[in-house]
mmCIF file of C-alpha atoms and ligand atoms in Angstrom:
data_model
loop_
_atom_site.group_PDB
_atom_site.id
_atom_site.type_symbol
_atom_site.label_atom_id
_atom_site.label_comp_id
_atom_site.label_asym_id
_atom_site.label_seq_id
_atom_site.Cartn_x
_atom_site.Cartn_y
_atom_site.Cartn_z
ATOM 1 C CA ALA A 1 31.528 33.957 -11.724
ATOM 2 C CA LYS A 2 35.219 33.908 -12.588
ATOM 3 C CA CYS A 3 36.293 36.666 -14.910
ATOM 4 C CA CYS A 4 38.050 35.527 -18.037
ATOM 5 C CA SER A 5 39.799 38.842 -18.691
ATOM 6 C CA LYS A 6 43.514 39.003 -17.871
ATOM 7 C CA ALA A 7 43.039 42.530 -16.601
ATOM 8 C CA VAL A 8 42.374 43.328 -12.935
ATOM 9 C CA VAL A 9 38.724 44.314 -12.450
ATOM 10 C CA PHE A 10 38.023 46.910 -9.767
ATOM 11 C CA SER A 11 35.051 47.200 -7.462
ATOM 12 C CA VAL A 12 34.095 50.591 -6.051
ATOM 13 C CA PRO A 13 31.044 51.820 -4.080
ATOM 14 C CA SER A 14 29.098 54.580 -5.813
ATOM 15 C CA TYR A 15 29.279 57.491 -3.324
ATOM 16 C CA ALA A 16 32.720 59.088 -2.803
ATOM 17 C CA CYS A 17 31.971 59.299 0.946
ATOM 18 C CA GLN A 18 31.889 55.461 1.055
ATOM 19 C CA ARG A 19 35.426 55.279 -0.326
ATOM 20 C CA ARG A 20 38.951 55.877 0.958
ATOM 21 C CA THR A 21 40.677 58.279 -1.414
ATOM 22 C CA THR A 22 44.257 59.105 -0.462
ATOM 23 C CA LEU A 23 46.595 61.498 -2.276
ATOM 24 C CA ASP A 24 48.307 58.435 -3.765
ATOM 25 C CA ASN A 25 46.589 58.642 -7.151
ATOM 26 C CA HIS A 26 47.671 55.956 -9.629
ATOM 27 C CA ASN A 27 45.735 57.442 -12.528
ATOM 28 C CA THR A 28 46.792 61.093 -12.657
ATOM 29 C CA ILE A 29 46.893 61.207 -16.459
ATOM 30 C CA LEU A 30 43.245 60.159 -16.633
ATOM 31 C CA THR A 31 42.077 62.193 -13.632
ATOM 32 C CA ASP A 32 43.876 65.358 -14.809
ATOM 33 C CA ALA A 33 42.072 65.045 -18.153
ATOM 34 C CA LEU A 34 38.646 64.505 -16.553
ATOM 35 C CA SER A 35 39.282 67.320 -14.042
ATOM 36 C CA LEU A 36 40.127 69.699 -16.865
ATOM 37 C CA LEU A 37 36.851 68.831 -18.614
ATOM 38 C CA ALA A 38 35.033 69.312 -15.285
ATOM 39 C CA GLU A 39 36.632 72.710 -14.948
ATOM 40 C CA LYS A 40 35.701 73.638 -18.519
ATOM 41 C CA ALA A 41 32.071 72.697 -17.788
ATOM 42 C CA GLU A 42 32.058 74.687 -14.516
ATOM 43 C CA LEU A 43 33.538 77.714 -16.269
ATOM 44 C CA SER A 44 30.760 77.426 -18.857
ATOM 45 C CA GLU A 45 28.179 77.173 -16.048
ATOM 46 C CA GLU A 46 27.260 73.630 -17.014
ATOM 47 C CA ASP A 47 27.253 72.448 -13.427
ATOM 48 C CA GLY A 48 25.610 69.070 -14.022
ATOM 49 C CA ARG A 49 28.241 68.133 -16.561
ATOM 50 C CA GLY A 50 30.950 69.424 -14.221
ATOM 51 C CA VAL A 51 29.796 67.201 -11.374
ATOM 52 C CA ALA A 52 29.595 64.195 -13.710
ATOM 53 C CA PHE A 53 33.270 64.642 -14.699
ATOM 54 C CA ARG A 54 34.273 65.255 -11.038
ATOM 55 C CA ARG A 55 32.545 62.015 -10.015
ATOM 56 C CA ALA A 56 34.202 60.078 -12.828
ATOM 57 C CA ALA A 57 37.637 61.461 -11.880
ATOM 58 C CA ALA A 58 37.001 60.590 -8.220
ATOM 59 C CA VAL A 59 36.293 56.947 -9.063
ATOM 60 C CA LEU A 60 39.648 56.686 -10.868
ATOM 61 C CA LYS A 61 41.452 58.445 -7.975
ATOM 62 C CA CYS A 62 40.624 55.639 -5.562
ATOM 63 C CA LEU A 63 41.728 52.708 -7.753
ATOM 64 C CA PRO A 64 44.681 50.720 -6.313
ATOM 65 C CA GLN A 65 46.601 50.697 -9.612
ATOM 66 C CA PRO A 66 46.703 52.301 -13.050
ATOM 67 C CA VAL A 67 43.981 51.517 -15.553
ATOM 68 C CA THR A 68 45.546 49.974 -18.648
ATOM 69 C CA ASN A 69 42.570 48.375 -20.341
ATOM 70 C CA MET A 70 38.980 49.514 -20.883
ATOM 71 C CA MET A 71 37.773 46.074 -19.673
ATOM 72 C CA GLN A 72 38.903 47.015 -16.165
ATOM 73 C CA LEU A 73 36.272 49.739 -16.035
ATOM 74 C CA ARG A 74 33.306 47.364 -16.381
ATOM 75 C CA GLY A 75 30.990 47.690 -13.413
ATOM 76 C CA LEU A 76 32.568 50.897 -12.093
ATOM 77 C CA PRO A 77 30.041 53.563 -11.009
ATOM 78 C CA CYS A 78 29.829 57.192 -12.237
ATOM 79 C CA LEU A 79 31.563 56.614 -15.574
ATOM 80 C CA GLY A 80 29.304 57.928 -18.287
ATOM 81 C CA GLU A 81 29.607 57.594 -22.030
ATOM 82 C CA HIS A 82 31.553 60.847 -22.332
ATOM 83 C CA SER A 83 34.094 59.907 -19.645
ATOM 84 C CA PHE A 84 34.539 56.471 -21.265
ATOM 85 C CA ARG A 85 35.331 58.164 -24.578
ATOM 86 C CA VAL A 86 37.972 60.389 -22.959
ATOM 87 C CA ILE A 87 39.605 57.466 -21.118
ATOM 88 C CA LYS A 88 39.592 55.307 -24.263
ATOM 89 C CA ASP A 89 41.204 58.106 -26.257
ATOM 90 C CA ILE A 90 44.011 58.420 -23.680
ATOM 91 C CA LEU A 91 44.596 54.665 -23.353
ATOM 92 C CA GLU A 92 44.764 54.272 -27.135
ATOM 93 C CA ASN A 93 46.474 57.489 -28.221
ATOM 94 C CA GLY A 94 48.259 58.690 -25.088
ATOM 95 C CA THR A 95 46.197 61.876 -25.089
ATOM 96 C CA SER A 96 42.602 63.104 -25.290
ATOM 97 C CA SER A 97 41.775 65.146 -28.382
ATOM 98 C CA GLU A 98 39.008 66.947 -26.476
ATOM 99 C CA VAL A 99 41.413 67.955 -23.702
ATOM 100 C CA GLU A 100 43.991 69.131 -26.240
ATOM 101 C CA SER A 101 41.516 71.236 -28.179
ATOM 102 C CA THR A 102 40.149 72.711 -24.935
ATOM 103 C CA GLN A 103 43.636 73.734 -23.820
ATOM 104 C CA GLN A 104 44.205 75.429 -27.155
ATOM 105 C CA SER A 105 40.852 77.191 -27.225
ATOM 106 C CA GLU A 106 41.037 80.985 -26.845
ATOM 107 C CA ARG A 107 37.841 81.021 -24.808
ATOM 108 C CA TYR A 108 39.117 78.448 -22.293
ATOM 109 C CA LYS A 109 42.458 80.243 -21.951
ATOM 110 C CA ALA A 110 40.679 83.552 -21.351
ATOM 111 C CA LEU A 111 38.288 81.998 -18.817
ATOM 112 C CA LYS A 112 41.265 80.517 -16.929
ATOM 113 C CA VAL A 113 43.198 83.779 -16.824
ATOM 114 C CA LEU A 114 40.209 85.901 -15.818
ATOM 115 C CA THR A 115 38.784 83.522 -13.189
ATOM 116 C CA GLY A 116 42.343 83.276 -11.844
ATOM 117 C CA ILE A 117 41.626 86.743 -10.435
ATOM 118 C CA PHE A 118 40.348 86.471 -6.847
ATOM 119 C CA GLY A 119 36.716 87.682 -6.834
ATOM 120 C CA VAL A 120 36.036 86.813 -10.475
ATOM 121 C CA GLY A 121 33.658 83.927 -11.212
ATOM 122 C CA ALA A 122 32.475 82.315 -14.429
ATOM 123 C CA LYS A 123 29.668 84.859 -14.991
ATOM 124 C CA THR A 124 31.910 87.927 -14.762
ATOM 125 C CA ALA A 125 34.606 86.320 -16.906
ATOM 126 C CA ASP A 126 32.029 85.453 -19.567
ATOM 127 C CA ARG A 127 30.712 89.030 -19.597
ATOM 128 C CA TRP A 128 34.249 90.381 -20.016
ATOM 129 C CA ILE A 129 35.081 87.923 -22.795
ATOM 130 C CA ARG A 130 31.934 89.016 -24.648
ATOM 131 C CA ALA A 131 33.272 92.578 -24.301
ATOM 132 C CA GLY A 132 36.490 91.439 -26.019
ATOM 133 C CA ILE A 133 38.634 91.113 -22.869
ATOM 134 C CA HIS A 134 40.869 88.015 -22.967
ATOM 135 C CA ASN A 135 43.794 88.876 -20.709
ATOM 136 C CA LEU A 136 44.841 91.038 -17.766
ATOM 137 C CA ARG A 137 46.298 93.813 -19.892
ATOM 138 C CA GLN A 138 43.040 94.143 -21.846
ATOM 139 C CA LEU A 139 41.118 94.167 -18.576
ATOM 140 C CA GLN A 140 43.278 96.912 -17.112
ATOM 141 C CA THR A 141 42.791 99.176 -20.127
ATOM 142 C CA SER A 142 39.101 98.320 -20.645
ATOM 143 C CA GLY A 143 37.621 100.755 -18.155
ATOM 144 C CA GLN A 144 35.544 97.917 -16.607
ATOM 145 C CA THR A 145 34.543 98.654 -13.040
ATOM 146 C CA LEU A 146 36.140 96.213 -10.602
ATOM 147 C CA ASN A 147 34.853 95.656 -7.071
ATOM 148 C CA GLN A 148 37.191 95.799 -4.086
ATOM 149 C CA ALA A 149 37.881 92.043 -4.075
ATOM 150 C CA GLN A 150 38.671 92.040 -7.802
ATOM 151 C CA ARG A 151 40.990 95.033 -7.473
ATOM 152 C CA ALA A 152 42.909 93.228 -4.713
ATOM 153 C CA GLY A 153 42.860 90.052 -6.792
ATOM 154 C CA LEU A 154 44.336 91.816 -9.806
ATOM 155 C CA GLN A 155 46.941 93.604 -7.701
ATOM 156 C CA HIS A 156 48.183 90.313 -6.173
ATOM 157 C CA TYR A 157 47.494 88.119 -9.209
ATOM 158 C CA ASP A 158 50.894 86.422 -9.448
ATOM 159 C CA ASP A 159 51.208 85.676 -5.729
ATOM 160 C CA LEU A 160 47.661 84.326 -5.477
ATOM 161 C CA ASN A 161 48.264 81.966 -8.389
ATOM 162 C CA LEU A 162 51.421 80.621 -6.756
ATOM 163 C CA PRO A 163 50.746 77.489 -4.630
ATOM 164 C CA VAL A 164 50.770 77.981 -0.854
ATOM 165 C CA THR A 165 53.129 75.554 0.916
ATOM 166 C CA LYS A 166 52.410 73.690 4.161
ATOM 167 C CA ALA A 167 55.166 75.750 5.849
ATOM 168 C CA GLU A 168 53.409 78.944 4.760
ATOM 169 C CA ALA A 169 50.079 77.567 5.984
ATOM 170 C CA ASP A 170 51.662 76.834 9.381
ATOM 171 C CA ALA A 171 53.129 80.348 9.516
ATOM 172 C CA ILE A 172 49.667 81.835 8.793
ATOM 173 C CA GLY A 173 48.229 79.520 11.464
ATOM 174 C CA GLU A 174 50.664 80.920 14.029
ATOM 175 C CA ILE A 175 49.790 84.527 13.167
ATOM 176 C CA VAL A 176 46.053 83.813 13.428
ATOM 177 C CA GLU A 177 46.623 81.947 16.682
ATOM 178 C CA GLU A 178 48.398 84.975 18.132
ATOM 179 C CA ALA A 179 45.542 87.230 16.995
ATOM 180 C CA VAL A 180 42.821 84.932 18.337
ATOM 181 C CA VAL A 181 44.471 84.227 21.677
ATOM 182 C CA SER A 182 45.164 87.907 22.277
ATOM 183 C CA VAL A 183 41.462 88.789 21.896
ATOM 184 C CA LEU A 184 40.014 85.597 23.470
ATOM 185 C CA PRO A 185 42.563 83.563 25.483
ATOM 186 C CA ASP A 186 41.100 80.023 25.425
ATOM 187 C CA ALA A 187 39.926 80.050 21.801
ATOM 188 C CA GLN A 188 41.184 77.173 19.654
ATOM 189 C CA ILE A 189 42.195 77.156 16.013
ATOM 190 C CA THR A 190 42.309 74.206 13.605
ATOM 191 C CA LEU A 191 43.828 73.962 10.131
ATOM 192 C CA ILE A 192 41.083 72.740 7.779
ATOM 193 C CA GLY A 193 40.645 72.464 3.979
ATOM 194 C CA GLY A 194 43.211 70.678 1.841
ATOM 195 C CA PHE A 195 46.062 70.946 4.352
ATOM 196 C CA ARG A 196 44.032 68.963 6.908
ATOM 197 C CA ARG A 197 43.681 66.266 4.238
ATOM 198 C CA GLY A 198 47.477 66.081 4.033
ATOM 199 C CA LYS A 199 48.002 68.095 0.856
ATOM 200 C CA LEU A 200 51.488 69.602 0.599
ATOM 201 C CA THR A 201 50.283 72.722 -1.252
ATOM 202 C CA GLY A 202 46.998 74.547 -1.663
ATOM 203 C CA HIS A 203 45.384 77.592 -3.240
ATOM 204 C CA ASP A 204 44.655 79.119 0.178
ATOM 205 C CA VAL A 205 44.816 78.476 3.931
ATOM 206 C CA ASP A 206 41.580 77.534 5.732
ATOM 207 C CA LEU A 207 41.299 77.936 9.513
ATOM 208 C CA LEU A 208 38.437 77.131 11.904
ATOM 209 C CA ILE A 209 38.166 78.971 15.212
ATOM 210 C CA THR A 210 36.060 77.967 18.218
ATOM 211 C CA HIS A 211 35.900 78.354 22.011
ATOM 212 C CA PRO A 212 35.134 75.577 24.539
ATOM 213 C CA ASP A 213 32.434 77.723 26.206
ATOM 214 C CA GLU A 214 29.370 78.118 23.953
ATOM 215 C CA GLY A 215 28.679 81.782 23.237
ATOM 216 C CA LYS A 216 32.186 83.070 24.017
ATOM 217 C CA GLU A 217 32.938 83.001 20.277
ATOM 218 C CA VAL A 218 30.171 85.504 19.416
ATOM 219 C CA GLY A 219 31.633 88.647 17.858
ATOM 220 C CA LEU A 220 35.119 87.154 17.751
ATOM 221 C CA MET A 221 35.776 87.602 14.019
ATOM 222 C CA PRO A 222 35.637 91.441 13.902
ATOM 223 C CA LYS A 223 38.055 91.565 16.853
ATOM 224 C CA VAL A 224 40.472 89.142 15.216
ATOM 225 C CA VAL A 225 40.280 91.092 11.961
ATOM 226 C CA SER A 226 40.961 94.400 13.785
ATOM 227 C CA TRP A 227 43.992 92.885 15.512
ATOM 228 C CA LEU A 228 45.361 91.544 12.216
ATOM 229 C CA GLN A 229 44.693 94.877 10.507
ATOM 230 C CA SER A 230 46.437 96.862 13.249
ATOM 231 C CA LYS A 231 49.553 94.710 12.803
ATOM 232 C CA GLY A 232 49.526 95.174 9.031
ATOM 233 C CA PHE A 233 48.822 91.522 8.177
ATOM 234 C CA LEU A 234 45.786 92.124 5.950
ATOM 235 C CA LEU A 235 45.897 93.236 2.319
ATOM 236 C CA TYR A 236 42.150 92.595 1.894
ATOM 237 C CA GLN A 237 39.308 91.183 3.987
ATOM 238 C CA LYS A 238 35.583 90.672 3.753
ATOM 239 C CA THR A 239 33.831 89.541 6.907
ATOM 240 C CA THR A 240 30.385 87.924 6.831
ATOM 241 C CA ILE A 241 28.325 87.497 9.982
ATOM 242 C CA ASN A 242 25.081 85.772 8.850
ATOM 243 C CA SER A 243 26.465 83.309 6.349
ATOM 244 C CA TYR A 244 23.429 81.002 6.261
ATOM 245 C CA LEU A 245 21.548 83.649 4.277
ATOM 246 C CA GLU A 246 23.798 83.113 1.280
ATOM 247 C CA SER A 247 24.354 79.354 1.463
ATOM 248 C CA GLU A 248 21.949 77.213 -0.518
ATOM 249 C CA GLU A 249 23.346 73.988 0.830
ATOM 250 C CA GLY A 250 22.692 74.118 4.584
ATOM 251 C CA PRO A 251 19.857 72.279 6.319
ATOM 252 C CA ARG A 252 16.413 73.519 5.246
ATOM 253 C CA ARG A 253 15.478 74.938 8.660
ATOM 254 C CA PRO A 254 18.132 77.217 10.048
ATOM 255 C CA SER A 255 18.537 76.766 13.798
ATOM 256 C CA SER A 256 18.578 79.902 15.913
ATOM 257 C CA ASN A 257 22.294 79.641 16.670
ATOM 258 C CA MET A 258 23.126 79.558 12.967
ATOM 259 C CA ASP A 259 23.008 83.336 13.089
ATOM 260 C CA ARG A 260 26.338 83.205 14.896
ATOM 261 C CA PHE A 261 28.322 81.738 12.037
ATOM 262 C CA GLU A 262 31.071 84.213 11.189
ATOM 263 C CA ARG A 263 33.602 84.021 8.408
ATOM 264 C CA CYS A 264 36.249 86.071 6.665
ATOM 265 C CA PHE A 265 37.683 85.816 3.160
ATOM 266 C CA SER A 266 41.031 87.552 3.188
ATOM 267 C CA ILE A 267 44.401 88.146 1.629
ATOM 268 C CA PHE A 268 47.339 88.066 4.054
ATOM 269 C CA LYS A 269 50.680 89.764 3.719
ATOM 270 C CA LEU A 270 53.133 87.032 4.760
ATOM 271 C CA ARG A 271 56.831 87.678 5.310
ATOM 272 C CA HIS A 272 58.921 85.177 3.365
ATOM 273 C CA LEU A 273 59.977 82.366 5.631
ATOM 274 C CA SER A 274 63.517 82.129 4.359
ATOM 275 C CA ARG A 275 65.074 83.115 1.078
ATOM 276 C CA GLU A 276 67.158 79.949 0.854
ATOM 277 C CA ASP A 277 63.982 77.828 1.242
ATOM 278 C CA ARG A 278 62.508 79.556 -1.742
ATOM 279 C CA GLY A 279 65.667 79.421 -3.822
ATOM 280 C CA GLU A 280 65.772 83.185 -4.244
ATOM 281 C CA SER A 281 68.767 85.415 -4.458
ATOM 282 C CA GLU A 282 69.543 87.982 -1.758
ATOM 283 C CA SER A 283 69.052 90.890 -4.085
ATOM 284 C CA GLY A 284 66.060 92.285 -5.856
ATOM 285 C CA CYS A 285 63.234 90.249 -4.367
ATOM 286 C CA ARG A 286 60.282 91.207 -2.229
ATOM 287 C CA LEU A 287 60.275 90.382 1.451
ATOM 288 C CA TRP A 288 56.669 89.194 1.498
ATOM 289 C CA ARG A 289 54.011 87.464 -0.561
ATOM 290 C CA ALA A 290 50.201 87.618 -0.662
ATOM 291 C CA VAL A 291 48.305 84.512 0.533
ATOM 292 C CA ARG A 292 44.558 83.785 0.391
ATOM 293 C CA VAL A 293 43.215 82.893 3.833
ATOM 294 C CA ASP A 294 39.686 81.774 4.832
ATOM 295 C CA LEU A 295 38.729 82.094 8.498
ATOM 296 C CA VAL A 296 35.586 80.564 10.007
ATOM 297 C CA VAL A 297 34.285 80.892 13.563
ATOM 298 C CA SER A 298 31.999 78.170 14.885
ATOM 299 C CA PRO A 299 30.241 77.784 18.240
ATOM 300 C CA ILE A 300 31.493 74.631 19.978
ATOM 301 C CA SER A 301 28.035 72.972 19.587
ATOM 302 C CA GLN A 302 28.479 73.087 15.786
ATOM 303 C CA PHE A 303 32.234 72.498 15.723
ATOM 304 C CA ALA A 304 32.125 68.897 14.441
ATOM 305 C CA PHE A 305 29.813 69.913 11.573
ATOM 306 C CA ALA A 306 31.980 72.904 10.670
ATOM 307 C CA LEU A 307 35.119 70.729 10.810
ATOM 308 C CA LEU A 308 33.549 68.083 8.558
ATOM 309 C CA GLY A 309 32.049 70.688 6.223
ATOM 310 C CA TRP A 310 35.240 72.674 5.732
ATOM 311 C CA THR A 311 37.754 69.848 5.441
ATOM 312 C CA GLY A 312 36.612 68.889 1.947
ATOM 313 C CA SER A 313 37.320 67.826 -0.653
ATOM 314 C CA LYS A 314 34.497 69.717 -2.348
ATOM 315 C CA LEU A 315 33.343 66.545 -4.094
ATOM 316 C CA PHE A 316 33.554 64.552 -0.845
ATOM 317 C CA GLU A 317 31.314 67.181 0.816
ATOM 318 C CA ARG A 318 28.852 67.132 -2.050
ATOM 319 C CA GLU A 319 28.690 63.345 -1.909
ATOM 320 C CA LEU A 320 28.160 63.346 1.874
ATOM 321 C CA ARG A 321 25.169 65.680 1.414
ATOM 322 C CA ARG A 322 23.835 63.575 -1.459
ATOM 323 C CA TRP A 323 24.196 60.417 0.626
ATOM 324 C CA ALA A 324 22.461 62.077 3.578
ATOM 325 C CA GLY A 325 19.544 63.312 1.448
ATOM 326 C CA HIS A 326 19.047 60.380 -0.918
ATOM 327 C CA GLU A 327 19.947 57.415 1.272
ATOM 328 C CA LYS A 328 19.062 58.609 4.774
ATOM 329 C CA ALA A 329 16.412 61.347 4.361
ATOM 330 C CA MET A 330 18.679 63.699 6.303
ATOM 331 C CA SER A 331 19.937 67.224 5.562
ATOM 332 C CA LEU A 332 23.631 67.779 6.266
ATOM 333 C CA GLY A 333 25.248 71.209 6.365
ATOM 334 C CA SER A 334 28.309 72.802 7.964
ATOM 335 C CA HIS A 335 26.171 73.707 10.988
ATOM 336 C CA ALA A 336 23.980 70.703 11.690
ATOM 337 C CA LEU A 337 22.429 67.385 10.648
ATOM 338 C CA TYR A 338 18.643 67.222 10.424
ATOM 339 C CA ASP A 339 16.731 63.933 10.366
ATOM 340 C CA ASN A 340 13.633 64.454 8.224
ATOM 341 C CA ARG A 341 11.943 61.231 9.411
ATOM 342 C CA GLN A 342 12.356 62.032 13.110
ATOM 343 C CA SER A 343 11.884 65.774 12.491
ATOM 344 C CA ARG A 344 14.830 66.646 14.712
ATOM 345 C CA TYR A 345 18.473 67.686 14.697
ATOM 346 C CA LEU A 346 21.045 65.000 15.524
ATOM 347 C CA ARG A 347 23.802 66.195 17.826
ATOM 348 C CA ALA A 348 27.454 65.330 17.397
ATOM 349 C CA THR A 349 30.682 66.358 19.101
ATOM 350 C CA SER A 350 33.033 64.585 16.669
ATOM 351 C CA GLU A 351 33.243 63.767 12.967
ATOM 352 C CA GLU A 352 33.111 60.069 13.914
ATOM 353 C CA GLU A 353 29.635 60.601 15.419
ATOM 354 C CA ILE A 354 28.406 62.333 12.260
ATOM 355 C CA PHE A 355 29.558 59.440 10.050
ATOM 356 C CA ALA A 356 27.831 57.063 12.514
ATOM 357 C CA HIS A 357 24.550 59.055 12.322
ATOM 358 C CA LEU A 358 24.812 58.810 8.532
ATOM 359 C CA GLY A 359 25.389 55.041 8.643
ATOM 360 C CA LEU A 360 28.813 55.448 7.024
ATOM 361 C CA GLU A 361 32.151 53.931 7.929
ATOM 362 C CA TYR A 362 34.419 56.669 9.336
ATOM 363 C CA ILE A 363 36.755 58.118 6.689
ATOM 364 C CA PRO A 364 39.684 60.139 8.113
ATOM 365 C CA PRO A 365 40.647 63.482 6.486
ATOM 366 C CA SER A 366 43.655 61.977 4.654
ATOM 367 C CA GLU A 367 41.237 59.630 2.851
ATOM 368 C CA ARG A 368 38.748 62.329 1.801
ATOM 369 C CA ASN A 369 40.774 63.403 -1.245
ATOM 370 C CA ALA A 370 38.037 62.500 -3.723
HETATM 371 N N1 CTP B 1 33.881 75.856 1.412
HETATM 372 C C1 CTP B 1 32.666 76.310 1.820
HETATM 373 N N2 CTP B 1 32.188 77.524 1.415
HETATM 374 C C2 CTP B 1 32.908 78.307 0.596
HETATM 375 C C3 CTP B 1 34.170 77.884 0.174
HETATM 376 C C4 CTP B 1 34.621 76.634 0.601
HETATM 377 O O1 CTP B 1 32.010 75.593 2.573
HETATM 378 N N3 CTP B 1 32.405 79.477 0.192
HETATM 379 C C5 CTP B 1 34.386 74.557 1.867
HETATM 380 C C6 CTP B 1 34.551 73.597 0.712
HETATM 381 O O2 CTP B 1 33.392 72.841 0.508
HETATM 382 C C7 CTP B 1 35.699 72.752 1.142
HETATM 383 C C8 CTP B 1 36.480 73.622 2.128
HETATM 384 O O3 CTP B 1 35.649 74.736 2.432
HETATM 385 O O4 CTP B 1 35.227 71.635 1.854
HETATM 386 C C9 CTP B 1 37.792 74.081 1.576
HETATM 387 O O5 CTP B 1 37.573 74.762 0.341
HETATM 388 P P1 CTP B 1 38.774 75.251 -0.556
HETATM 389 O O6 CTP B 1 39.727 76.067 0.231
HETATM 390 O O7 CTP B 1 38.161 75.911 -1.752
HETATM 391 O O8 CTP B 1 39.405 73.900 -1.093
HETATM 392 P P2 CTP B 1 40.574 72.978 -0.534
HETATM 393 O O9 CTP B 1 40.039 71.600 -0.490
HETATM 394 O O10 CTP B 1 41.153 73.519 0.730
HETATM 395 O O11 CTP B 1 41.618 73.024 -1.719
HETATM 396 P P3 CTP B 1 42.852 74.036 -1.921
HETATM 397 O O12 CTP B 1 44.040 73.282 -1.440
HETATM 398 O O13 CTP B 1 42.900 74.306 -3.377
HETATM 399 O O14 CTP B 1 42.578 75.261 -1.118
HETATM 400 MN MN1 MN B 2 48.979 52.751 -3.647
HETATM 401 MN MN1 MN B 3 41.725 75.539 0.836
HETATM 402 MN MN1 MN B 4 39.179 78.070 1.147
#
């Protein structure tokens, strides 16, 4: 049937992993508003509501042009009543009253400041706010006990809330490469996370390490961390060896080689690349900055799953797992893909093969920015 509306009507598949979402977002005003409401929900531990807003924002991110008329949204998936109300408010008034009042709310501002500390999640922030702590100064004088991560987070608060550039990510990559190659010569490192998706800045640097010979990677992380520590590159680190124990999202049955998954959440001390690049004066500025870095070691047999699982975006990953479970009766994790009907693991040596197992068209990293 021909549509009688003058407005362009969009058509979008319902799972984000079926869509191509580049960084070229034509609806940033709408998606920023919905993302803020998602964040507010997540900070209030209303995860279901948070996901609903993330899904709504993701649908708008993949549209080929700006939405100007509510009629254009007819038939689009994932847009609930609440999201419609927010979009309508913005299209009619130029701004969302709910977003405005959230931004002005003392509770939201306090949650943002406190969860901006590395190592502080929504639960801790809420507990502190109930104890009357709304900012960093109040936290510092409160006598609250901070764990090691939180102390490091507070100490490097400003740096860690400053975006990391691609040039800084590459510089971190080179340092980690030197560390890795000096303890295990043929090991390979890959930039993952947002930078692999083509983002120009990020909140951290994510790196995946593997070795072409299965088993050679075992025990690599502690050696890499020791090397980095001995050279003074680490301001903080926490290394985990058996990560499957704490992840609720992996395949139901852990395979024996899942025990090998090693990762490290760290804060690097990075020498400034060049003062001119950063527009700083010669005098009175520090020679280094703190940067959050996540390192993951994967055996080569799980490399494709680790690569897919750590490239993101977070919503894209969530949607891939939902697609696998709901549409294909499969369990997808960062280690493996399990077919519940065949009662077996499906092997893959590339991301392309994983998409094929899942019956999905291949989406390259630059189009996973849902
Ligand atoms: N991830 C994960 N387990 C964690 C943290 C992150 O599996 N404990 C995965 C996320 O699902 C995501 C990827 O690692 O796919 C990168 O996460 P993160 O660094 O938080 O996000 P980015 O997309 O890299 O965004 P940013 O640029 O803000 O860092
Ligand atoms: Mn475009
Ligand atoms: Mn990242
Ligand atoms: Mn990360």
